[in-house]
Coordinates of C-alpha atoms in Angstrom, one line a residue:
M1 CA 0.1 -0.4 0.1
S2 CA 1.4 3.2 -1.3
T3 CA 1.3 6.2 0.9
A4 CA 0.2 9.8 -0.9
P5 CA 3.1 12.3 -0.1
P6 CA 2.4 15.0 2.6
A7 CA 0.8 18.5 2.1
P8 CA 3.3 20.9 2.2
L9 CA 3.0 24.1 4.4
I10 CA 0.3 25.7 2.2
A11 CA -0.5 29.6 3.6
F12 CA -4.5 29.8 2.1
D13 CA -5.4 33.4 1.5
P14 CA -8.1 33.5 -1.1
L15 CA -8.5 36.2 -3.5
P16 CA -11.0 38.4 -2.8
Y17 CA -12.8 37.7 -5.7
Q18 CA -12.3 34.0 -5.4
E19 CA -16.1 32.9 -5.2
R20 CA -17.1 34.5 -8.1
L21 CA -14.9 32.5 -10.2
D22 CA -16.2 29.5 -11.8
A23 CA -16.8 26.3 -9.7
R24 CA -15.1 22.7 -11.4
A25 CA -15.5 19.5 -9.9
L26 CA -11.9 18.1 -9.3
D27 CA -11.6 14.9 -11.5
T28 CA -11.6 17.4 -14.4
I29 CA -7.9 18.8 -13.6
D30 CA -5.2 16.8 -15.4
L31 CA -3.1 19.6 -16.0
V32 CA -0.5 21.9 -14.4
V33 CA 0.8 24.7 -16.3
I34 CA 4.1 26.5 -14.7
H35 CA 4.8 30.4 -14.9
C36 CA 6.9 32.7 -13.8
T37 CA 5.5 35.9 -12.3
E38 CA 7.4 38.2 -14.4
L39 CA 7.3 40.9 -11.5
P40 CA 10.2 41.7 -8.8
D41 CA 7.8 40.2 -5.4
L42 CA 4.9 38.2 -4.1
A43 CA 3.4 41.6 -2.8
M44 CA 3.8 43.1 -6.6
A45 CA 2.0 39.5 -8.1
R46 CA -0.9 39.4 -5.6
R47 CA -1.5 43.0 -5.8
F48 CA -1.6 41.7 -9.8
G49 CA -3.9 38.6 -8.5
E50 CA -6.1 41.1 -6.8
E51 CA -7.3 43.4 -10.0
V52 CA -10.5 43.2 -11.1
L53 CA -10.2 42.9 -15.4
Y54 CA -13.2 41.3 -16.3
E55 CA -16.0 43.5 -16.4
T56 CA -18.8 40.7 -15.9
S57 CA -17.7 38.3 -13.5
L58 CA -15.5 41.0 -11.0
T59 CA -12.3 39.0 -11.7
G60 CA -9.1 39.2 -12.6
N61 CA -5.8 37.0 -13.5
S62 CA -4.2 34.8 -11.3
G63 CA -2.5 31.2 -10.4
H64 CA -3.7 29.0 -7.8
F65 CA -0.6 28.5 -6.1
Y66 CA 2.4 30.8 -6.2
I67 CA 5.9 30.0 -4.6
D68 CA 8.1 33.1 -3.3
R69 CA 11.8 33.0 -4.1
D70 CA 12.3 31.2 -0.2
G71 CA 10.2 27.9 -1.1
S72 CA 7.0 29.6 0.6
V73 CA 3.9 28.5 -1.1
H74 CA 1.0 30.3 -1.1
Q75 CA -2.5 29.7 -2.6
Y76 CA -4.9 32.2 -3.5
V77 CA -8.0 30.0 -5.7
A78 CA -9.0 26.9 -4.5
L79 CA -8.5 23.6 -6.6
D80 CA -12.0 24.1 -7.2
R81 CA -12.5 26.7 -8.7
I82 CA -11.3 27.9 -12.2
A83 CA -8.7 30.6 -11.9
H84 CA -7.4 32.8 -15.3
H85 CA -4.0 31.8 -15.8
V86 CA -3.4 30.4 -19.7
R87 CA -5.9 30.9 -22.5
G88 CA -8.0 28.1 -23.5
H89 CA -6.8 26.1 -20.9
N90 CA -8.2 27.2 -17.3
T91 CA -11.1 24.8 -17.4
R92 CA -8.6 21.6 -17.0
A93 CA -5.4 23.2 -15.2
V94 CA -4.0 24.3 -12.2
G95 CA -1.7 27.4 -12.4
I96 CA 1.2 27.6 -10.2
E97 CA 3.2 30.7 -10.4
L98 CA 7.1 31.1 -9.2
V99 CA 8.3 34.5 -8.2
N100 CA 10.8 35.8 -10.7
R101 CA 11.7 38.7 -12.3
G102 CA 11.3 37.3 -15.7
R103 CA 11.2 40.6 -18.3
Y104 CA 10.0 43.1 -15.8
P105 CA 9.3 45.9 -16.6
D106 CA 9.2 46.1 -20.2
W107 CA 7.6 42.6 -21.0
L108 CA 7.3 43.0 -24.6
A109 CA 10.1 45.4 -25.3
A110 CA 12.2 43.4 -28.4
S111 CA 15.2 44.4 -26.2
H112 CA 14.7 43.3 -23.3
Q113 CA 13.2 39.2 -24.0
A114 CA 16.0 38.0 -21.8
M115 CA 15.1 36.1 -18.6
D116 CA 18.0 35.9 -16.3
E117 CA 17.2 35.5 -13.3
A118 CA 17.6 31.5 -12.0
Y119 CA 14.9 29.7 -9.9
T120 CA 16.4 29.5 -6.1
H121 CA 16.5 25.4 -5.2
A122 CA 13.8 26.2 -2.4
Q123 CA 11.9 27.5 -5.2
I124 CA 12.1 24.2 -6.7
D125 CA 12.6 21.9 -3.8
A126 CA 8.5 23.7 -2.9
L127 CA 7.5 23.1 -6.3
I128 CA 8.4 19.4 -6.7
A129 CA 6.7 18.9 -3.6
L130 CA 3.5 20.4 -4.1
L131 CA 3.3 18.9 -7.7
R132 CA 3.9 15.4 -5.6
W133 CA 1.1 16.6 -3.4
L134 CA -2.0 17.4 -6.0
E135 CA -0.5 14.2 -7.7
G136 CA -2.1 12.5 -5.2
E137 CA -5.0 14.7 -4.5
L138 CA -6.4 14.9 -8.0
P139 CA -6.5 11.2 -9.6
S140 CA -6.8 12.8 -13.4
L141 CA -3.5 14.8 -13.0
R142 CA -1.3 13.7 -15.7
A143 CA 0.3 16.4 -17.7
I144 CA 2.5 19.2 -17.3
A145 CA 3.5 22.3 -19.4
G146 CA 5.5 25.7 -19.4
H147 CA 3.1 28.8 -19.9
E148 CA 5.4 29.2 -22.9
D149 CA 4.0 25.7 -24.3
L150 CA 0.6 26.5 -24.6
D151 CA 0.2 30.1 -25.9
T152 CA 2.6 30.8 -28.1
T153 CA 0.9 34.0 -29.0
E154 CA 3.1 36.6 -31.2
V155 CA 2.3 40.4 -30.4
R156 CA 4.1 43.9 -31.6
A157 CA 7.5 45.3 -29.5
T158 CA 6.2 48.0 -27.8
D159 CA 9.4 49.5 -28.4
D160 CA 10.1 48.1 -32.1
P161 CA 6.4 47.4 -33.8
D162 CA 7.6 46.3 -36.4
V163 CA 9.7 43.3 -34.2
L164 CA 7.6 40.3 -33.1
V165 CA 7.7 39.1 -29.5
R166 CA 6.3 36.7 -27.5
R167 CA 3.5 37.3 -25.4
K168 CA 4.6 34.6 -22.9
R169 CA 7.9 33.3 -21.7
D170 CA 7.9 31.8 -18.5
P171 CA 9.0 30.0 -17.0
G172 CA 12.0 30.9 -19.1
P173 CA 14.9 29.2 -20.5
L174 CA 16.4 28.6 -16.8
F175 CA 13.8 26.6 -15.7
P176 CA 14.8 23.2 -14.5
W177 CA 12.8 20.7 -16.6
E178 CA 14.8 17.6 -16.3
R179 CA 15.0 18.1 -12.5
V180 CA 11.3 18.7 -12.2
M181 CA 10.3 15.8 -14.4
Q182 CA 12.5 13.2 -13.2
A183 CA 11.0 13.9 -9.5
V184 CA 7.1 13.7 -11.0
G185 CA 5.0 11.3 -12.4
L186 CA 3.7 13.8 -15.3
V187 CA 4.0 14.1 -18.5
R188 CA 5.4 17.5 -19.9
V189 CA 3.1 18.4 -22.8
P190 CA 4.4 21.3 -25.5

């Protein structure tokens, strides 16, 4: 008899609009999407998550979980709610955001597409623990992807409209996919 991994320490701090997010059955979740916040810190990520962007539902964009550089795990949206974090896949996916500057503050500038902040060991250890726990909690969970794998949209660069840049590049080139994939039983989907 195998035992499920213990739940990691998770600070649950739901977004003010969480109850307005559509509900879903846990057995419909088969995908985890890894993001980076592309913001300097967790406090700013929280502020962005609280912003109401959709007038009809009075909700905004947010992942379910956020992992800070120190490895602390914060949950802003319950798993039985659909968070807005990746176009076309929200109903079936859990969004996990890793605090990382990414391309901040010039996300779409052609001259600023490097993503050179490494993820901390504490973040990746916490991510692996969270993924293992989610595998035990969500029997339908089978796949994992980066945001950049699922949203390949290109847009005009803010500093040069003749150049196209990727709208989403997270978690980016420094994310340790090999280490994560060796530690979990999920299949990566491009």
